[in-house]
CSV table of C-alpha atoms in Angstrom, one decimal:
chain,number,residue,atom,x,y,z
A,1,MET,CA,-12.4,13.6,-25.3
A,2,ILE,CA,-15.4,12.8,-27.5
A,3,PHE,CA,-13.1,11.4,-30.2
A,4,ALA,CA,-9.9,10.5,-28.4
A,5,VAL,CA,-11.6,8.2,-26.0
A,6,TRP,CA,-12.6,5.8,-28.8
A,7,ILE,CA,-9.2,5.4,-30.3
A,8,PRO,CA,-7.9,2.9,-27.7
A,9,LEU,CA,-10.9,0.8,-28.3
A,10,LEU,CA,-10.2,0.6,-32.0
A,11,MET,CA,-6.4,0.5,-32.1
A,12,PRO,CA,-6.1,-3.3,-31.5
A,13,LEU,CA,-7.5,-3.7,-35.0
A,14,LEU,CA,-4.1,-2.5,-36.3
A,15,ALA,CA,-1.8,-3.2,-33.4
A,16,VAL,CA,-2.5,-7.0,-33.1
A,17,PRO,CA,-1.7,-7.9,-36.7
A,18,ALA,CA,1.5,-5.7,-36.5
A,19,ALA,CA,2.5,-7.5,-33.3
A,20,ARG,CA,2.0,-10.9,-34.8
A,21,ARG,CA,3.9,-10.0,-37.9
A,22,LEU,CA,6.8,-8.6,-36.0
A,23,ALA,CA,7.0,-11.5,-33.6
A,24,GLU,CA,7.5,-13.9,-36.5
A,25,SER,CA,10.8,-12.3,-37.3
A,26,LEU,CA,12.2,-12.0,-33.8
A,27,PRO,CA,14.0,-14.6,-31.6
A,28,PRO,CA,11.6,-16.6,-29.4
A,29,ARG,CA,12.4,-14.9,-26.2
A,30,ALA,CA,12.1,-11.4,-27.6
A,31,ALA,CA,8.8,-12.4,-29.4
A,32,ALA,CA,7.3,-13.6,-26.1
A,33,TRP,CA,8.1,-10.4,-24.3
A,34,LEU,CA,6.8,-8.3,-27.2
A,35,LEU,CA,3.5,-10.1,-27.5
A,36,THR,CA,2.9,-10.1,-23.7
A,37,GLY,CA,3.9,-6.4,-23.4
A,38,CYS,CA,1.6,-5.4,-26.3
A,39,ALA,CA,-1.3,-7.3,-24.8
A,40,VAL,CA,-0.8,-5.6,-21.4
A,41,ALA,CA,-0.5,-2.1,-23.0
A,42,LEU,CA,-3.5,-2.5,-25.2
A,43,ALA,CA,-5.6,-3.9,-22.4
A,44,GLY,CA,-4.6,-1.1,-20.1
A,45,CYS,CA,-5.5,1.6,-22.7
A,46,THR,CA,-8.8,-0.2,-23.3
A,47,THR,CA,-9.7,-0.3,-19.6
A,48,ALA,CA,-8.7,3.4,-19.2
A,49,ALA,CA,-11.0,4.4,-22.2
A,50,LEU,CA,-13.9,2.5,-20.7
A,51,GLY,CA,-13.3,4.1,-17.3
A,52,LEU,CA,-13.3,7.5,-18.9
A,53,LEU,CA,-16.5,6.8,-20.7
A,54,LEU,CA,-18.1,5.7,-17.5
A,55,THR,CA,-16.9,8.7,-15.6
A,56,ALA,CA,-18.0,11.2,-18.2
A,57,GLY,CA,-21.5,9.7,-18.3
A,58,ALA,CA,-21.8,9.4,-14.6
A,59,LEU,CA,-20.9,13.1,-14.1
A,60,ARG,CA,-23.9,14.1,-16.2
A,61,LEU,CA,-26.3,12.5,-13.7
A,62,PRO,CA,-27.8,15.2,-11.5
A,63,PRO,CA,-27.1,13.4,-8.2
A,64,VAL,CA,-23.4,12.9,-9.1
A,65,ALA,CA,-23.1,16.5,-10.4
A,66,ALA,CA,-24.6,17.9,-7.3
A,67,LEU,CA,-22.3,15.8,-5.1
A,68,GLY,CA,-19.3,17.3,-7.0
A,69,HIS,CA,-20.8,20.8,-7.2
A,70,LEU,CA,-20.7,20.7,-11.0
A,71,SER,CA,-22.6,22.8,-13.5
A,72,LEU,CA,-24.3,20.5,-15.9
A,73,PRO,CA,-24.4,22.9,-18.9
A,74,LEU,CA,-20.6,23.3,-18.8
A,75,LEU,CA,-19.9,19.6,-18.8
A,76,GLY,CA,-20.3,19.5,-22.5
A,77,GLY,CA,-21.3,16.5,-24.6
A,78,ASP,CA,-24.7,15.1,-25.4
A,79,PRO,CA,-26.3,13.3,-22.5
A,80,VAL,CA,-28.3,11.2,-25.0
A,81,VAL,CA,-25.0,9.7,-26.1
A,82,SER,CA,-22.8,10.0,-23.0
A,83,VAL,CA,-25.2,8.4,-20.5
A,84,PRO,CA,-25.9,5.2,-22.6
A,85,ALA,CA,-22.2,5.0,-23.4
A,86,ALA,CA,-21.4,5.1,-19.7
A,87,GLY,CA,-23.9,2.3,-19.1
A,88,ALA,CA,-22.4,0.2,-21.7
A,89,ALA,CA,-18.9,0.9,-20.4
A,90,ALA,CA,-20.0,0.0,-16.9
A,91,GLY,CA,-21.4,-3.3,-18.1
A,92,LEU,CA,-18.2,-4.1,-20.0
A,93,LEU,CA,-15.9,-3.2,-17.1
A,94,GLY,CA,-18.0,-5.3,-14.7
A,95,ALA,CA,-18.0,-8.3,-17.0
A,96,ALA,CA,-14.3,-7.9,-17.5
A,97,ALA,CA,-13.6,-7.8,-13.8
A,98,LEU,CA,-15.7,-10.9,-13.2
A,99,ALA,CA,-14.0,-12.7,-16.0
A,100,VAL,CA,-10.5,-11.8,-14.7
A,101,VAL,CA,-11.4,-13.0,-11.2
A,102,HIS,CA,-12.9,-16.2,-12.6
A,103,ARG,CA,-9.9,-16.9,-14.9
A,104,ALA,CA,-7.4,-16.3,-12.1
A,105,ARG,CA,-9.3,-18.5,-9.7
A,106,ARG,CA,-9.5,-21.3,-12.3
A,107,HIS,CA,-5.8,-21.1,-12.9
A,108,HIS,CA,-5.1,-21.3,-9.2
A,109,THR,CA,-7.5,-24.2,-8.7
A,110,GLU,CA,-6.1,-26.2,-11.6
A,111,LEU,CA,-2.5,-25.9,-10.4
A,112,ARG,CA,-3.5,-26.8,-6.8
A,113,THR,CA,-5.4,-29.8,-8.0
A,114,ALA,CA,-2.5,-30.9,-10.1
A,115,ARG,CA,0.0,-30.5,-7.3
A,116,LEU,CA,-2.2,-32.5,-4.9
A,117,ALA,CA,-2.3,-35.3,-7.5
A,118,THR,CA,1.5,-35.3,-8.0
A,119,ASP,CA,2.1,-35.2,-4.2
A,120,ALA,CA,0.7,-38.7,-4.0
A,121,HIS,CA,3.5,-40.1,-6.2
A,122,HIS,CA,7.2,-40.5,-5.8
A,123,THR,CA,9.4,-37.5,-6.8
A,124,SER,CA,13.1,-37.4,-7.5
A,125,GLY,CA,14.3,-33.8,-7.3
A,126,ASP,CA,12.1,-31.8,-9.6
A,127,LEU,CA,10.9,-34.9,-11.5
A,128,CYS,CA,7.6,-36.6,-10.8
A,129,VAL,CA,6.6,-39.8,-12.6
A,130,LEU,CA,2.9,-40.6,-12.9
A,131,PRO,CA,2.0,-44.3,-13.4
A,132,HIS,CA,-0.1,-43.6,-16.5
A,133,ALA,CA,0.2,-45.5,-19.7
A,134,ALA,CA,-0.7,-42.5,-21.9
A,135,PRO,CA,2.5,-40.7,-22.9
A,136,ASP,CA,2.6,-37.2,-21.6
A,137,ALA,CA,5.0,-34.6,-20.1
A,138,TYR,CA,4.5,-31.1,-18.9
A,139,ALA,CA,5.9,-28.4,-16.6
A,140,LEU,CA,4.0,-27.9,-13.4
A,141,PRO,CA,4.8,-24.4,-11.8
A,142,GLY,CA,4.8,-23.8,-8.1
A,143,ARG,CA,7.2,-23.9,-5.2
A,144,PRO,CA,9.1,-25.9,-6.1
A,145,GLY,CA,8.3,-26.4,-9.8
A,146,ARG,CA,8.1,-29.9,-11.1
A,147,VAL,CA,8.6,-31.8,-14.4
A,148,VAL,CA,5.7,-34.2,-14.6
A,149,VAL,CA,6.1,-37.2,-16.9
A,150,THR,CA,4.1,-40.4,-17.3
A,151,ALA,CA,5.5,-43.9,-17.4
A,152,GLY,CA,4.2,-44.2,-21.0
A,153,MET,CA,6.3,-41.2,-22.1
A,154,LEU,CA,9.5,-42.7,-20.5
A,155,ARG,CA,8.9,-45.9,-22.4
A,156,ALA,CA,8.4,-44.0,-25.7
A,157,LEU,CA,11.8,-42.2,-25.6
A,158,PRO,CA,15.4,-43.3,-25.5
A,159,PRO,CA,17.6,-41.9,-22.7
A,160,ASP,CA,19.2,-39.1,-24.6
A,161,GLU,CA,15.8,-37.8,-25.9
A,162,ARG,CA,14.4,-38.0,-22.3
A,163,GLU,CA,17.1,-35.6,-21.2
A,164,ALA,CA,16.2,-33.2,-24.0
A,165,LEU,CA,12.5,-33.4,-23.0
A,166,PHE,CA,13.3,-32.8,-19.4
A,167,ALA,CA,15.5,-29.8,-20.3
A,168,HIS,CA,12.6,-28.4,-22.4
A,169,GLU,CA,10.2,-28.6,-19.4
A,170,ARG,CA,12.8,-27.2,-17.0
A,171,ALA,CA,13.2,-24.2,-19.4
A,172,HIS,CA,9.4,-23.5,-19.0
A,173,LEU,CA,9.8,-23.6,-15.2
A,174,ALA,CA,13.0,-21.4,-15.2
A,175,GLY,CA,11.4,-18.8,-17.5
A,176,ARG,CA,8.1,-18.8,-15.6
A,177,HIS,CA,6.4,-19.2,-19.0
A,178,HIS,CA,3.0,-19.9,-17.4
A,179,LEU,CA,2.9,-16.3,-16.2
A,180,PHE,CA,3.2,-15.1,-19.8
A,181,LEU,CA,0.2,-17.1,-20.9
A,182,LEU,CA,-1.8,-16.1,-17.8
A,183,THR,CA,-1.0,-12.4,-18.4
A,184,ALA,CA,-2.1,-12.6,-22.0
A,185,ALA,CA,-5.3,-14.5,-21.1
A,186,LEU,CA,-6.2,-11.8,-18.5
A,187,ALA,CA,-5.5,-9.1,-21.0
A,188,ALA,CA,-7.6,-10.7,-23.6
A,189,VAL,CA,-10.6,-10.4,-21.2
A,190,CYS,CA,-10.4,-6.6,-21.7
A,191,HIS,CA,-10.6,-6.7,-25.5
A,192,PRO,CA,-11.7,-9.7,-27.6
A,193,LEU,CA,-9.2,-8.9,-30.4
A,194,LEU,CA,-6.3,-9.6,-28.0
A,195,ARG,CA,-7.2,-13.3,-27.9
A,196,SER,CA,-5.5,-13.8,-31.3
A,197,LEU,CA,-2.2,-13.1,-29.5
A,198,ARG,CA,-2.3,-16.3,-27.5
A,199,ALA,CA,-1.4,-18.7,-30.3
A,200,PRO,CA,1.7,-16.9,-31.4
A,201,LEU,CA,2.7,-16.3,-27.7
A,202,ALA,CA,2.4,-20.0,-27.0
A,203,TYR,CA,4.5,-20.9,-30.0
A,204,ALA,CA,7.1,-18.3,-29.0
A,205,LEU,CA,7.3,-19.8,-25.5
A,206,GLU,CA,7.7,-23.4,-26.9
A,207,ARG,CA,10.4,-22.2,-29.2
A,208,TRP,CA,12.1,-20.4,-26.3
A,209,ALA,CA,12.1,-23.7,-24.4
A,210,ASP,CA,13.2,-25.6,-27.5
A,211,GLU,CA,16.3,-23.4,-28.0
A,212,THR,CA,17.1,-23.6,-24.3
A,213,ALA,CA,16.9,-27.4,-24.3
A,214,ALA,CA,19.0,-27.6,-27.4
A,215,SER,CA,21.7,-25.4,-25.8
A,216,ARG,CA,21.7,-27.5,-22.6
A,217,VAL,CA,21.8,-30.8,-24.4
A,218,GLY,CA,24.3,-29.6,-26.9
A,219,ASP,CA,22.6,-31.3,-29.9
A,220,ARG,CA,19.8,-29.7,-31.8
A,221,ARG,CA,19.0,-32.9,-33.7
A,222,VAL,CA,18.5,-34.9,-30.5
A,223,THR,CA,16.2,-32.1,-29.2
A,224,ALA,CA,14.2,-32.1,-32.5
A,225,ARG,CA,13.8,-35.9,-32.4
A,226,ALA,CA,12.7,-35.8,-28.7
A,227,ILE,CA,10.0,-33.3,-29.4
A,228,GLY,CA,8.8,-35.0,-32.6
A,229,ARG,CA,8.8,-38.5,-31.0
A,230,ALA,CA,7.0,-37.2,-27.9
A,231,ALA,CA,4.4,-35.5,-30.0
A,232,LEU,CA,3.8,-38.6,-32.1
A,233,ALA,CA,3.5,-40.8,-28.9
A,234,ALA,CA,1.2,-38.4,-27.0
A,235,ARG,CA,-2.6,-38.8,-27.3
A,236,PRO,CA,-4.3,-35.5,-26.6
A,237,ALA,CA,-7.5,-37.1,-25.4
A,238,ALA,CA,-5.8,-39.2,-22.8
A,239,ALA,CA,-3.4,-36.5,-21.8
A,240,ASP,CA,-6.1,-33.9,-21.2
A,241,ALA,CA,-7.7,-36.2,-18.6
A,242,HIS,CA,-4.9,-35.4,-16.0
A,243,ARG,CA,-3.0,-32.4,-17.4
A,244,PRO,CA,-4.1,-28.9,-16.2
A,245,GLY,CA,-5.2,-26.7,-19.0
A,246,THR,CA,-3.0,-23.8,-17.9
A,247,VAL,CA,0.4,-25.5,-18.2
A,248,LEU,CA,2.9,-25.8,-21.1
A,249,ALA,CA,3.9,-29.1,-22.6
A,250,ALA,CA,6.5,-30.0,-25.2
A,251,THR,CA,3.9,-31.9,-27.3
A,252,THR,CA,1.6,-28.9,-27.9
A,253,GLY,CA,1.6,-26.3,-30.6
A,254,PRO,CA,2.7,-26.6,-34.2
A,255,VAL,CA,5.3,-29.4,-33.6
A,256,PRO,CA,6.4,-29.8,-37.2
A,257,ARG,CA,7.2,-26.1,-37.4
A,258,ARG,CA,9.2,-26.3,-34.2
A,259,VAL,CA,11.1,-29.3,-35.4
A,260,ALA,CA,11.9,-27.6,-38.7
A,261,ALA,CA,13.2,-24.6,-36.8
A,262,LEU,CA,15.5,-26.8,-34.7
A,263,LEU,CA,16.9,-28.5,-37.7
A,264,ALA,CA,17.4,-25.3,-39.6
A,265,PRO,CA,21.0,-23.8,-39.6
A,266,GLU,CA,21.7,-21.5,-36.7
A,267,ARG,CA,21.6,-17.8,-37.3
A,268,PRO,CA,25.0,-16.2,-37.9
A,269,ALA,CA,26.5,-14.1,-35.1
A,270,ALA,CA,27.1,-11.1,-37.4
A,271,PRO,CA,24.0,-9.0,-38.3
A,272,PRO,CA,22.5,-9.8,-41.6
A,273,PRO,CA,22.6,-7.3,-44.4
A,274,ARG,CA,19.5,-5.1,-45.1
A,275,THR,CA,17.1,-7.2,-47.1
A,276,ALA,CA,13.4,-7.1,-47.9
A,277,VAL,CA,12.7,-9.2,-44.7
A,278,HIS,CA,14.6,-6.6,-42.7
A,279,GLY,CA,12.6,-3.8,-44.2
A,280,ARG,CA,9.3,-5.5,-43.5
A,281,ARG,CA,10.4,-6.0,-39.9
A,282,LEU,CA,11.2,-2.3,-39.6
A,283,ILE,CA,7.8,-1.4,-41.1
A,284,ALA,CA,6.0,-3.7,-38.6
A,285,ALA,CA,7.9,-2.3,-35.7
A,286,ALA,CA,7.2,1.3,-36.7
A,287,ALA,CA,3.5,0.5,-37.2
A,288,LEU,CA,3.3,-1.3,-33.8
A,289,LEU,CA,5.0,1.6,-32.0
A,290,ALA,CA,2.8,4.1,-33.7
A,291,CYS,CA,-0.3,2.1,-32.7
A,292,LEU,CA,0.8,1.8,-29.0
A,293,GLY,CA,1.9,5.4,-28.8
A,294,LEU,CA,-1.4,6.7,-30.3
A,295,SER,CA,-3.5,4.5,-28.1
A,296,ALA,CA,-1.7,5.7,-24.9
A,297,ALA,CA,-1.6,9.3,-26.1
A,298,SER,CA,-5.3,9.3,-26.9
A,299,ALA,CA,-6.2,7.8,-23.5
A,300,LEU,CA,-4.1,10.5,-21.8
A,301,ASP,CA,-5.6,13.3,-23.9
A,302,ALA,CA,-9.1,12.1,-23.1
A,303,ALA,CA,-8.3,12.0,-19.4
A,304,THR,CA,-6.8,15.5,-19.5
A,305,ASP,CA,-9.8,16.9,-21.4
A,306,LEU,CA,-12.2,15.3,-18.9
A,307,HIS,CA,-10.2,16.8,-16.0
A,308,GLU,CA,-10.2,20.3,-17.4
A,309,THR,CA,-14.0,20.0,-18.1
A,310,VAL,CA,-14.6,19.0,-14.5
A,311,GLU,CA,-12.5,21.9,-13.3
A,312,VAL,CA,-14.5,24.4,-15.4
A,313,ALA,CA,-17.8,22.9,-14.2
A,314,GLN,CA,-16.7,22.9,-10.6
A,315,GLY,CA,-15.7,26.5,-10.9
A,316,ALA,CA,-19.0,27.5,-12.3
A,317,GLY,CA,-20.9,25.4,-9.8
A,318,SER,CA,-19.1,27.1,-6.9
A,319,LEU,CA,-20.6,30.5,-7.8
A,320,ARG,CA,-23.3,31.2,-5.2
A,321,PHE,CA,-25.8,33.5,-7.0
A,322,ALA,CA,-28.5,33.9,-4.3
A,323,SER,CA,-28.1,30.4,-3.1
A,324,ALA,CA,-26.1,29.4,0.0
A,325,HIS,CA,-24.1,31.2,2.7
A,326,VAL,CA,-20.4,31.3,2.2
A,327,PHE,CA,-17.9,31.6,5.1
A,328,GLY,CA,-20.8,32.5,7.3
A,329,PHE,CA,-21.7,35.6,5.3
A,330,PRO,CA,-25.1,36.0,3.6
A,331,ALA,CA,-25.4,35.0,-0.1
A,332,VAL,CA,-25.5,37.9,-2.6
A,333,SER,CA,-26.7,38.4,-6.2
A,334,PRO,CA,-24.0,40.3,-8.0
A,335,ALA,CA,-25.1,42.6,-10.8
A,336,ALA,CA,-23.2,43.5,-14.0
A,337,GLY,CA,-19.8,44.9,-13.3
A,338,ARG,CA,-19.7,43.6,-9.7
A,339,VAL,CA,-18.0,40.3,-10.4
A,340,ARG,CA,-14.5,40.8,-9.3
A,341,GLY,CA,-12.7,37.7,-10.6
A,342,ALA,CA,-9.6,38.5,-12.5
A,343,SER,CA,-10.8,37.0,-15.8
A,344,PRO,CA,-10.1,38.5,-19.2
A,345,ARG,CA,-13.4,37.3,-20.6
A,346,PRO,CA,-17.1,37.7,-19.7
A,347,VAL,CA,-18.4,35.4,-17.1
A,348,PHE,CA,-22.0,34.2,-17.3
A,349,GLY,CA,-23.1,37.3,-19.3
A,350,PHE,CA,-21.3,39.8,-17.1
A,351,PRO,CA,-18.6,41.9,-18.8
A,352,ALA,CA,-14.9,41.2,-18.1
A,353,VAL,CA,-13.3,43.5,-15.5
A,354,THR,CA,-9.7,44.4,-14.5
A,355,PRO,CA,-9.9,44.8,-10.7
A,356,ALA,CA,-7.4,47.1,-9.0
A,357,ALA,CA,-5.8,46.5,-5.7
A,358,GLY,CA,-8.3,46.0,-3.0
A,359,GLN,CA,-11.1,45.3,-5.4
A,360,VAL,CA,-10.6,41.5,-5.7
A,361,ARG,CA,-13.6,40.0,-3.9
A,362,CYS,CA,-12.7,36.3,-4.3
A,363,ALA,CA,-12.7,34.3,-1.1
A,364,SER,CA,-9.0,33.4,-1.4
A,365,PRO,CA,-6.4,33.5,1.3
A,366,ARG,CA,-3.6,34.3,-1.2
A,367,PRO,CA,-2.9,37.0,-3.8
A,368,VAL,CA,-4.4,36.6,-7.2
A,369,PHE,CA,-2.6,37.8,-10.3
A,370,GLY,CA,-0.4,40.1,-8.2
A,371,PHE,CA,-3.2,41.7,-6.3
A,372,PRO,CA,-3.0,41.4,-2.5
A,373,ALA,CA,-5.2,38.9,-0.7
A,374,VAL,CA,-8.3,40.4,1.0
A,375,THR,CA,-10.5,39.3,3.9
A,376,PRO,CA,-14.0,40.1,2.7
A,377,ALA,CA,-16.5,41.5,5.1
A,378,ALA,CA,-20.2,40.8,5.2
A,379,GLY,CA,-21.8,41.5,1.8
A,380,GLN,CA,-18.6,41.8,0.0
A,381,VAL,CA,-18.1,38.2,-1.1
A,382,ARG,CA,-18.6,38.4,-4.9
A,383,CYS,CA,-17.1,35.1,-6.2
A,384,ALA,CA,-17.4,32.7,-3.4
A,385,GLY,CA,-15.0,30.1,-4.7
A,386,LEU,CA,-14.7,31.2,-8.3
A,387,TRP,CA,-11.8,29.3,-9.9
A,388,VAL,CA,-9.5,31.9,-11.5
A,389,ARG,CA,-7.0,30.5,-14.0
C-alpha cells in the first residue's frame, strides 16, 4: 500500500493530457462523454487514495487501534509518515467535501434565480424573450427547459438564423449538457489537474449542439452564420449581468474554431485509411486506458493490502496472553509448544506445531483444517480468537 496508494494521486499528470489529445480527434458527442468519464474516474480514484491514507493513519492511533482490537506493531508502516499523511488526507477530503457542497448549492441557486427571473416574462412554448437590449441567448435547464433569448438578439439575426440559434440551444437542453459541465466541475474539486478538462469539455458540448442544430436546420452554412453573427453581436459584460454562470450559450467558447468546423466538408461515411493521425489517436487511447487502468488497479491493490494488514493485526490483537477472560473462562499464559493454532510458521516466538485430532484449542465452533471442532473447557483455551488462515 505504501507505494500503490500514491499512484492515483499522480496519474492525472499523464491521463489529462492524453484525454485532451484523444478528445480532439473524436466526434463532439464521443469527446464529451470521454472527458466527463475520465474526470469522474480520476476523481474517484483520487478520493479512494485519500480515504485509504486517512484510514491507514487513523488505525495507528492507540484509541482507534484499541477500538478495533489491533496490534500496533503488526500494522506496518512508519507512524512518523502515516499519521501526518492521514492528517493531510483528512484536510483535503474535508475541503473537497465542502467545495462540492458549495458548488452544487451555487449551481442550484443560480438556476433557481434565473427561472424566477424568466417566470416574470411571457413565454411561448419553450421560448422566453427577455426585454433586454443586450444581445444574448442561452439554454436554461429545468422542468421544463427553456430557451432564453433577449430582444436585442432577435433584432440582430434574420429569421433563418434565429431558427438555427434556437435549435442550438434546444440541443443543449435535450442533451442535458449542463450536467456534463457540473459533473466535471465537481470532479475537478477532488484534484486540481482535472480543471484543465473543463475547456475542452465545454468546446465539445458546443460542437455537439452545433452539429445537432445543423442537422435540424438542414444547412450548415446558415448555422455557422447564426453562431458567428450572434457572437459578434453579443457583449459579454452586458450578458453576464443576467445570464447564470452555469448555463451554456451559443456565443461562448472558441467561436471561430466552431464556425470553421461547420464550414469544413463533412466526414465521409466510410472509415478513413490508416494515417499518422489515426496512429496518434490509437497511441493516445492506449495511453489513456493504461493510465485509468493503473490508477484503478493501484487503488484496489492498496485497499486489499490495507484489508489484509488489518486482518493480521486483528488476529494478533485477539490473542489473550494473561489479559482478559474469554467465553467466561480464565485467561491463560501459554508457554512454548502449547499454542494449538494450525499454523505452519512460528507465532510470536513460539515454534510451529501440527496439532492432531482433539488438540486444536481455538475457540471456534467449526472444524479447522480438517480437525473436528472442540468445546474447550476451563483452562484449555489456548488461542482465544486466533485467526487461522
